[in-house]
Short mmCIF file of C-alpha atoms in Angstrom, two decimals:
data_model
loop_
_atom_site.label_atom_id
_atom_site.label_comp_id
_atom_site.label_asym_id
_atom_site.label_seq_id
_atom_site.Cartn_x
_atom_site.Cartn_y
_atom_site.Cartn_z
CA UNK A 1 0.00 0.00 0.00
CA UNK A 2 2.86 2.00 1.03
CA UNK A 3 4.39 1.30 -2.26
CA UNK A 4 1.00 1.97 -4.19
CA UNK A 5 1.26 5.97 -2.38
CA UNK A 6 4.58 6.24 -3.09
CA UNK A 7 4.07 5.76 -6.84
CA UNK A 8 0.85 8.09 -7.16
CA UNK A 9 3.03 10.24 -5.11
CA UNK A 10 5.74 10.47 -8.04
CA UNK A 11 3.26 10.77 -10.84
CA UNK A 12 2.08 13.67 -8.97
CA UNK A 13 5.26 14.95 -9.28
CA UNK A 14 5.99 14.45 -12.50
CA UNK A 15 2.72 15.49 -13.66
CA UNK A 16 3.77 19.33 -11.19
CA UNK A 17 6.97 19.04 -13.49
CA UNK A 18 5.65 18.85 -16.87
CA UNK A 19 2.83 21.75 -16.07
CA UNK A 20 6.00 23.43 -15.01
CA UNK A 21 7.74 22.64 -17.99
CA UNK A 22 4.91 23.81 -20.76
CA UNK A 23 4.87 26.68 -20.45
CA UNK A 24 8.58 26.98 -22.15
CA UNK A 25 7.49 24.27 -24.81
CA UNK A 26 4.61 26.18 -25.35
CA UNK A 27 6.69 29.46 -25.86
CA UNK A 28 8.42 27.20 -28.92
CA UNK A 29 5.09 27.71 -30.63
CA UNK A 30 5.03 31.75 -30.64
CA UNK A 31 4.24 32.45 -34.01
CA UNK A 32 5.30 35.85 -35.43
CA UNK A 33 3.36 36.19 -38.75
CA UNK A 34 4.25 39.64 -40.20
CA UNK A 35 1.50 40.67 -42.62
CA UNK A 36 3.39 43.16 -45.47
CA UNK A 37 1.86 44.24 -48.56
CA UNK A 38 2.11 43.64 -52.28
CA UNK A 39 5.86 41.55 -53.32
CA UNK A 40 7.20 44.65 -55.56
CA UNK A 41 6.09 47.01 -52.73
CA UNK A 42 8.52 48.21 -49.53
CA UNK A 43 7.09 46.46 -46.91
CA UNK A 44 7.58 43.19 -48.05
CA UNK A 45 11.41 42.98 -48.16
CA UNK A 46 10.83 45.47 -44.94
CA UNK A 47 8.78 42.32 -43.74
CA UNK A 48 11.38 40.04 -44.85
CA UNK A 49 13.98 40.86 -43.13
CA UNK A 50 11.67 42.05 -40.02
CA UNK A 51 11.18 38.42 -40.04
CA UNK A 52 14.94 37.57 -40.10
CA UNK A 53 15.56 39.52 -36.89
CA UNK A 54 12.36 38.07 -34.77
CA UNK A 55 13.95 34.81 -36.08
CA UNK A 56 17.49 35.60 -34.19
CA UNK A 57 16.34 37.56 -31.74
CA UNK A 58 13.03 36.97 -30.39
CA UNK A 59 13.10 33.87 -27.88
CA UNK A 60 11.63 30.92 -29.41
CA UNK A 61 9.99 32.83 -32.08
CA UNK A 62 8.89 30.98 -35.23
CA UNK A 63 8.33 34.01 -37.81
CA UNK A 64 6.53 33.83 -41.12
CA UNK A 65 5.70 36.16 -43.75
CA UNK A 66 2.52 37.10 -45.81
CA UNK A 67 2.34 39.15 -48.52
CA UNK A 68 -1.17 41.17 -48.71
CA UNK A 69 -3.01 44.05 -50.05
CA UNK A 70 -1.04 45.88 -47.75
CA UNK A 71 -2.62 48.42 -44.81
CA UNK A 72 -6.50 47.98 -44.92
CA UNK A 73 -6.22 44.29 -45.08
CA UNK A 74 -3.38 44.02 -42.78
CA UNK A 75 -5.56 45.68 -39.79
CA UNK A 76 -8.76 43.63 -40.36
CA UNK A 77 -6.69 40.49 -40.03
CA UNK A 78 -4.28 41.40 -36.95
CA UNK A 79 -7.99 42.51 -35.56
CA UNK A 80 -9.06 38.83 -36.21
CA UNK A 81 -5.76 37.38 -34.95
CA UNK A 82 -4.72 36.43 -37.88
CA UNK A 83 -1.32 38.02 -37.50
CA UNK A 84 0.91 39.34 -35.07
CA UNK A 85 2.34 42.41 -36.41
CA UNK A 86 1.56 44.07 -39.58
CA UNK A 87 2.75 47.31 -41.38
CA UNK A 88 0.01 49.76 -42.05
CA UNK A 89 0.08 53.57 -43.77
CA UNK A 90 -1.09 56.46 -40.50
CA UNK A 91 -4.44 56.89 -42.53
CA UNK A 92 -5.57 53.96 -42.15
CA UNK A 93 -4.56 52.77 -38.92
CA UNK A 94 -6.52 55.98 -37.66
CA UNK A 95 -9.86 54.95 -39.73
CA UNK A 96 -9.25 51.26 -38.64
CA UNK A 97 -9.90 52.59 -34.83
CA UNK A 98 -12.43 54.92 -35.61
CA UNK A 99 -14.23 52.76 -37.72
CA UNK A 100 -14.63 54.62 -40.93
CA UNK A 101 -16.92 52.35 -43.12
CA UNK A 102 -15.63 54.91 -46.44
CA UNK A 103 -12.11 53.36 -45.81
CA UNK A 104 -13.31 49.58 -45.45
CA UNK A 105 -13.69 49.69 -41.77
CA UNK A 106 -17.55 48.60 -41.30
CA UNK A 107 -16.81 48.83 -36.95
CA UNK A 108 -14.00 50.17 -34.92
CA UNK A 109 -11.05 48.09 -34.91
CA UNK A 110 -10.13 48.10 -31.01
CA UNK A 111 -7.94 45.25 -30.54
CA UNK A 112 -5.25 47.08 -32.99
CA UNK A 113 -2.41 48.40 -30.79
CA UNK A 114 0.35 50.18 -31.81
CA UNK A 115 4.19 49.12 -31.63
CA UNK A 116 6.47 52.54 -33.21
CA UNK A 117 5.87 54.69 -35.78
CA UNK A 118 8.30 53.66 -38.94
CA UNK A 119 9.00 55.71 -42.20
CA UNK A 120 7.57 58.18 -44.05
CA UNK A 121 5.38 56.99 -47.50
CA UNK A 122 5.71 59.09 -50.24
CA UNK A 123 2.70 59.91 -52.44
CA UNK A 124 4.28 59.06 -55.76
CA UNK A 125 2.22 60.24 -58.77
CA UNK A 126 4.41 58.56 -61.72
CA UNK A 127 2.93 59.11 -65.41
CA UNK A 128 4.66 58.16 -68.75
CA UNK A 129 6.09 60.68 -70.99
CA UNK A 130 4.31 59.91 -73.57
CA UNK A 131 0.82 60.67 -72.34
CA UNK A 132 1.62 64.45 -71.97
CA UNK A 133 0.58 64.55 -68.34
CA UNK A 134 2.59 67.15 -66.62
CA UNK A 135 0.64 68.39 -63.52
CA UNK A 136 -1.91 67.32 -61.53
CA UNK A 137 -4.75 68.85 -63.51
CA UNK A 138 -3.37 66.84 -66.33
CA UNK A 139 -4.73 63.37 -64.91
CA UNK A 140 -8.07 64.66 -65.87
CA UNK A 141 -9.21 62.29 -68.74
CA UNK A 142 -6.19 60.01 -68.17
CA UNK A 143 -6.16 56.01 -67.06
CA UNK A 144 -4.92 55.94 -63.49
CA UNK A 145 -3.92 53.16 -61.55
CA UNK A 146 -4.92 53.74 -57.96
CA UNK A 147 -3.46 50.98 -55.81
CA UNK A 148 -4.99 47.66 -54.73
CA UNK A 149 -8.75 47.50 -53.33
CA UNK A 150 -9.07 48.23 -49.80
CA UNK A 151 -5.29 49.29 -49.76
CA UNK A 152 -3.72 52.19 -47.92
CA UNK A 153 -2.24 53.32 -51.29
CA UNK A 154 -6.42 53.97 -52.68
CA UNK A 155 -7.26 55.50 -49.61
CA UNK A 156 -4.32 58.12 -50.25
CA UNK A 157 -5.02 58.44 -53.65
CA UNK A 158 -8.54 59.30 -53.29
CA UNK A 159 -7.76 61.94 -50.66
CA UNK A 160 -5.03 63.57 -52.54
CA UNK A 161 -7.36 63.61 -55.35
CA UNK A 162 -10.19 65.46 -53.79
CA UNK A 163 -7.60 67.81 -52.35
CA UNK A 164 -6.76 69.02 -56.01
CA UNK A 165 -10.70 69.26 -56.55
CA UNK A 166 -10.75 65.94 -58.36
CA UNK A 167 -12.39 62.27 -58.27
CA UNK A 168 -12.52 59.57 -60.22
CA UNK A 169 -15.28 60.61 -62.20
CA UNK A 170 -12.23 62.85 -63.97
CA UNK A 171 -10.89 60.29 -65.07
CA UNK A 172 -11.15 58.26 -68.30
CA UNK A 173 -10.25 54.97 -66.55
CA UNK A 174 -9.47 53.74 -63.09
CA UNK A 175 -7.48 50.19 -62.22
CA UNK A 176 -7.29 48.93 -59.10
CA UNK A 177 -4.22 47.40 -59.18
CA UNK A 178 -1.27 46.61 -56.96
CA UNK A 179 2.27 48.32 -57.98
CA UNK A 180 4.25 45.36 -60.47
CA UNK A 181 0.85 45.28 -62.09
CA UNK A 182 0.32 49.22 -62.75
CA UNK A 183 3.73 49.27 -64.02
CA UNK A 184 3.06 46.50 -66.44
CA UNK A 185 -0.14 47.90 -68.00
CA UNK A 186 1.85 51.30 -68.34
CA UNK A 187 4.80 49.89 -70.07
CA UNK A 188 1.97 48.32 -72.27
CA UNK A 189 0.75 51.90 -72.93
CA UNK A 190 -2.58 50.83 -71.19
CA UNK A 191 -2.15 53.18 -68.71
CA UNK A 192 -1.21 56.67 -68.19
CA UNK A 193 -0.13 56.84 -64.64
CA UNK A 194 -0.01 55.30 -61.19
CA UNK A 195 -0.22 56.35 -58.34
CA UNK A 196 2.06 54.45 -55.40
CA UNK A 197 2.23 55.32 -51.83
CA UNK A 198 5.83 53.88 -51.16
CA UNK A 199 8.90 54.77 -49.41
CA UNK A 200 11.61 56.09 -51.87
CA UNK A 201 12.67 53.81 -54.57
CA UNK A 202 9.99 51.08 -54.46
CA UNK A 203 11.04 48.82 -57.17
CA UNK A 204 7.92 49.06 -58.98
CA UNK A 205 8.50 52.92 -60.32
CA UNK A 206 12.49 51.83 -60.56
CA UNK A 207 11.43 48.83 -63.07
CA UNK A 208 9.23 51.38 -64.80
CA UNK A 209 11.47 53.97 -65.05
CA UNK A 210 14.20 52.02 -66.79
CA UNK A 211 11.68 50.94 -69.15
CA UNK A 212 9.53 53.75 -70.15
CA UNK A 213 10.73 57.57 -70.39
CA UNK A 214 8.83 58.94 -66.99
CA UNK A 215 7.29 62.38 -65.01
CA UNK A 216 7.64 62.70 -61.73
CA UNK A 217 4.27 64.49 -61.02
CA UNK A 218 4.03 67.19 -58.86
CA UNK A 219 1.72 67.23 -55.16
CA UNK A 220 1.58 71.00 -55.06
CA UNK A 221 2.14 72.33 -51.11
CA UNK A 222 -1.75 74.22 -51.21
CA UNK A 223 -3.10 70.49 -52.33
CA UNK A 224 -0.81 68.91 -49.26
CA UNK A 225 -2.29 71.65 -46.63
CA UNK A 226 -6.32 70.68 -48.11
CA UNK A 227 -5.45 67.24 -47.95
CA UNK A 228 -4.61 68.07 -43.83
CA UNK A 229 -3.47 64.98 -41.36
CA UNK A 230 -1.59 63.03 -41.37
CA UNK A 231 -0.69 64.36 -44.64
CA UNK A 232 2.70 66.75 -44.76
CA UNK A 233 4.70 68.47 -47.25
CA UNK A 234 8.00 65.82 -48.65
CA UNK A 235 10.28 65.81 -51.75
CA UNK A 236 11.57 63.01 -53.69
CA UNK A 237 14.99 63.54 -54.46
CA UNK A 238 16.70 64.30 -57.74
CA UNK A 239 17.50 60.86 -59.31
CA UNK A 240 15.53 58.80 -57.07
CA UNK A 241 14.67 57.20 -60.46
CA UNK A 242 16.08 57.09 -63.96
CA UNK A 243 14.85 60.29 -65.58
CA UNK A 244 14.06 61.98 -62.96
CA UNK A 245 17.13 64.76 -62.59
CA UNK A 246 15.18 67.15 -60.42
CA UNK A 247 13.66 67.36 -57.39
CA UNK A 248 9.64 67.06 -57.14
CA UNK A 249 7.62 68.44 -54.61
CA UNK A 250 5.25 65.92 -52.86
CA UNK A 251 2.79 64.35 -50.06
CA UNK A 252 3.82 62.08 -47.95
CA UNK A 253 2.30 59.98 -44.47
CA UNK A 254 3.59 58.05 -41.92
CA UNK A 255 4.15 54.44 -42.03
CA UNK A 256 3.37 52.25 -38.25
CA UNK A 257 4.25 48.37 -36.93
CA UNK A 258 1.15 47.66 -35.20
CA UNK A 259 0.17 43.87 -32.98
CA UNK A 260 -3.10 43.23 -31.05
CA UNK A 261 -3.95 43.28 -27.58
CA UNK A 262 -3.57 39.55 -27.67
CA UNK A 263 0.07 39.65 -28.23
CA UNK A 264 2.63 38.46 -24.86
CA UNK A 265 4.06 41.94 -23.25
CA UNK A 266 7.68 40.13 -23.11
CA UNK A 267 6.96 38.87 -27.20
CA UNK A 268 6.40 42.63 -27.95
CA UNK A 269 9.13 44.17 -25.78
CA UNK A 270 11.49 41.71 -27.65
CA UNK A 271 10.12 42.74 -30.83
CA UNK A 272 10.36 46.56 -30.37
CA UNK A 273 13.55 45.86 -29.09
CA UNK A 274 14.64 43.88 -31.79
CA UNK A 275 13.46 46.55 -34.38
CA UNK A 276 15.45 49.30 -32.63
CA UNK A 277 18.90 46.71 -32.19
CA UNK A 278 19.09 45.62 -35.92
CA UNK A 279 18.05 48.74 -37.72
CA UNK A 280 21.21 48.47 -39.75
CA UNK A 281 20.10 45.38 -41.14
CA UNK A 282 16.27 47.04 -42.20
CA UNK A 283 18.31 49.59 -44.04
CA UNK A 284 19.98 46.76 -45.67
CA UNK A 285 16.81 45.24 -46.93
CA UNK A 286 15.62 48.62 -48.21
CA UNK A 287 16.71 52.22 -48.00
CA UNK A 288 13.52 53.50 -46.69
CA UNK A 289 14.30 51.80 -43.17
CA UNK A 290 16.59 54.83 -43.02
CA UNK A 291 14.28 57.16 -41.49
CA UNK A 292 13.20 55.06 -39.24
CA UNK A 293 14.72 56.76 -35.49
CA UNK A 294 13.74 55.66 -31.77
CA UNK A 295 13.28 59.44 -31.50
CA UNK A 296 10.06 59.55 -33.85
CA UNK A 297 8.58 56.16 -32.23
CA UNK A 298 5.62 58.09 -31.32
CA UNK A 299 5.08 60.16 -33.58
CA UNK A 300 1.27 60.85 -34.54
CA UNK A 301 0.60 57.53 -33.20
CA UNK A 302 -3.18 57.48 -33.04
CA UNK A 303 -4.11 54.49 -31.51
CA UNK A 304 -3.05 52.77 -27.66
CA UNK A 305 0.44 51.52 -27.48
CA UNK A 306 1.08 47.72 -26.83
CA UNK A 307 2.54 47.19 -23.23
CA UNK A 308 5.47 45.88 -24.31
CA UNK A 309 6.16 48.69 -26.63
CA UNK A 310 5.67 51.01 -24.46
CA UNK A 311 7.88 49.60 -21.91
CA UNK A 312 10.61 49.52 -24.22
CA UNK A 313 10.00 52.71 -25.15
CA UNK A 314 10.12 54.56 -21.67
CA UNK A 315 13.48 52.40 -21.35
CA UNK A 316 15.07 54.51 -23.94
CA UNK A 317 13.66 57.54 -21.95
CA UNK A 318 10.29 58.46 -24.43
CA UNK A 319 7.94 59.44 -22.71
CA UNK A 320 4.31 57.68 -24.16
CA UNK A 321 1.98 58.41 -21.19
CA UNK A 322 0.15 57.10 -18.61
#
């Protein structure tokens, strides 16, 4: 009988040790899908190499990566759980949380939370030479590729649109189509322009530019002001792309890394951290990682920081409130 405790006695134990144990195991399973946007687009190889880091540097992370249609699609599915960090343009991230049905948001999005502001998108308004568009005014009667449905690039094109007093009813033909696409249908001569909310250099408009002779169009400063927040006043630099030899004038918005409320405080502190240790190797992956600085984490943030984000954060001495 003795014998017969003694033995329940040790399962007992065990049993204590392997509840004990899971927990670690468990932690072996911490998925780390990081939802991007179209392949040809920024924050895919952004996403790639995002996913690189977690990889090395997040404790028993197993990191994945999806390409998407980018910011509006990348918010519904974090709010679903569907992901654990996604990149998403400031536009949308703020009609995600208020629930603006206009931009694809049928109910507030209140699970999203945010992890640092990133880098700037540029509003790039790229036409073909040939067309004879030169300004703004000039896409009126043109074929315009607008971005993706239900991406962050539509949502900026339709607001920088009606800021110049247009909307698509100007125009002769509208495509919703992601970047490699537009670019195809313009070298094609089946479009006239495209319009790609990017950081600098997105391969898309580099492809295009070594193909087809191209204008850089102008976003005039009075059309940035109408336009309002988060919109605010940029230039693309001389040569950013073949052809282009002077500087343009443009929009541009601020670019977020964003979880959910279901996410581990110590996952997210490890992946803020990791973001902020390694940004050498996101400039690596693409030039626009350059502007991202632990300085502008907050900037214009406009929805609830993750825990662990924040507690990085007020490490480093930012202050992100109460």
């Amino acid at each position: 009988m003795t014998r017969f405790f003694g033995a329940r006695r040790a399962l007992g134990l065990a049993a204590a040790l392997m509840v004990a144990i899971a927990p670690a195991s468990a932690r072996a399973q911490d998925f780390i899908n990081v939802l991007t946007g179209g392949t040809s687009g920024v924050y895919y190889p952004l996403g790639v190499a995002l996913s690189k880091i977690y990889g090395e540097k997040v404790k028993n992370a197993r990191p994945t990566v999806q390409a998407t249609k980018a910011s509006v699609e990348n918010l519904q599915l974090l709010q679903q759980a569907k992901g654990e960090v996604a990149f998403t343009l400031g536009d949308s991230l703020a009609a995600a949380w208020k629930g603006d049905e206009e931009a694809g948001f049928k109910t507030p999005l209140k699970k999203l939370r945010g992890i640092t502001a990133i880098y700037p998108n540029y509003i790039q308004i790229v036409a073909s030479k040939d067309s004879g568009i030169k300004t703004l005014a000039d896409l009126k009667g043109k074929r315009l590729s607008v971005g993706a449905p239900k991406s962050g690039t539509e949502l900026n094109a339709r607001a920088v649109l009606a800021a110049a007093g247009m909307s698509y009813k100007d125009l002769s033909k509208v495509e919703y189509l992601p970047f490699a696409e537009s670019v195809e249908l313009m070298k094609n001569r089946q479009l006239d322009a495209t319009l790609q909310s990017a950081g600098l250099g997105v391969a898309s408009l580099r492809d295009l530019a070594t193909s087809v002779e191209i204008v850089v169009v102008e976003v005039p400063a009075d059309v940035v002001d109408k336009a309002g927040a988060p919109f605010v006043k940029a230039t693309i630099p001389a040569n950013t792309y073949t052809g282009q030899t002077a500087p343009v004038p443009a929009a541009a918005v601020l670019n977020y890394l964003v979880t959910h409320e279901g996410m581990k405080e110590e996952t997210v502190y490890e992946m803020t951290k990791a973001i902020y240790e390694n940004l050498g190797d996101l400039s690596a992956a693409h030039a626009a990682a350059r502007s991202i600085k632990l300085e502008g984490a907050m900037e214009g943030m406009p929805i609830p920081l993750h825990p662990g984000a924040a507690r990085y954060l007020k490490e480093k001495g930012l202050k992100v409130g109460s």
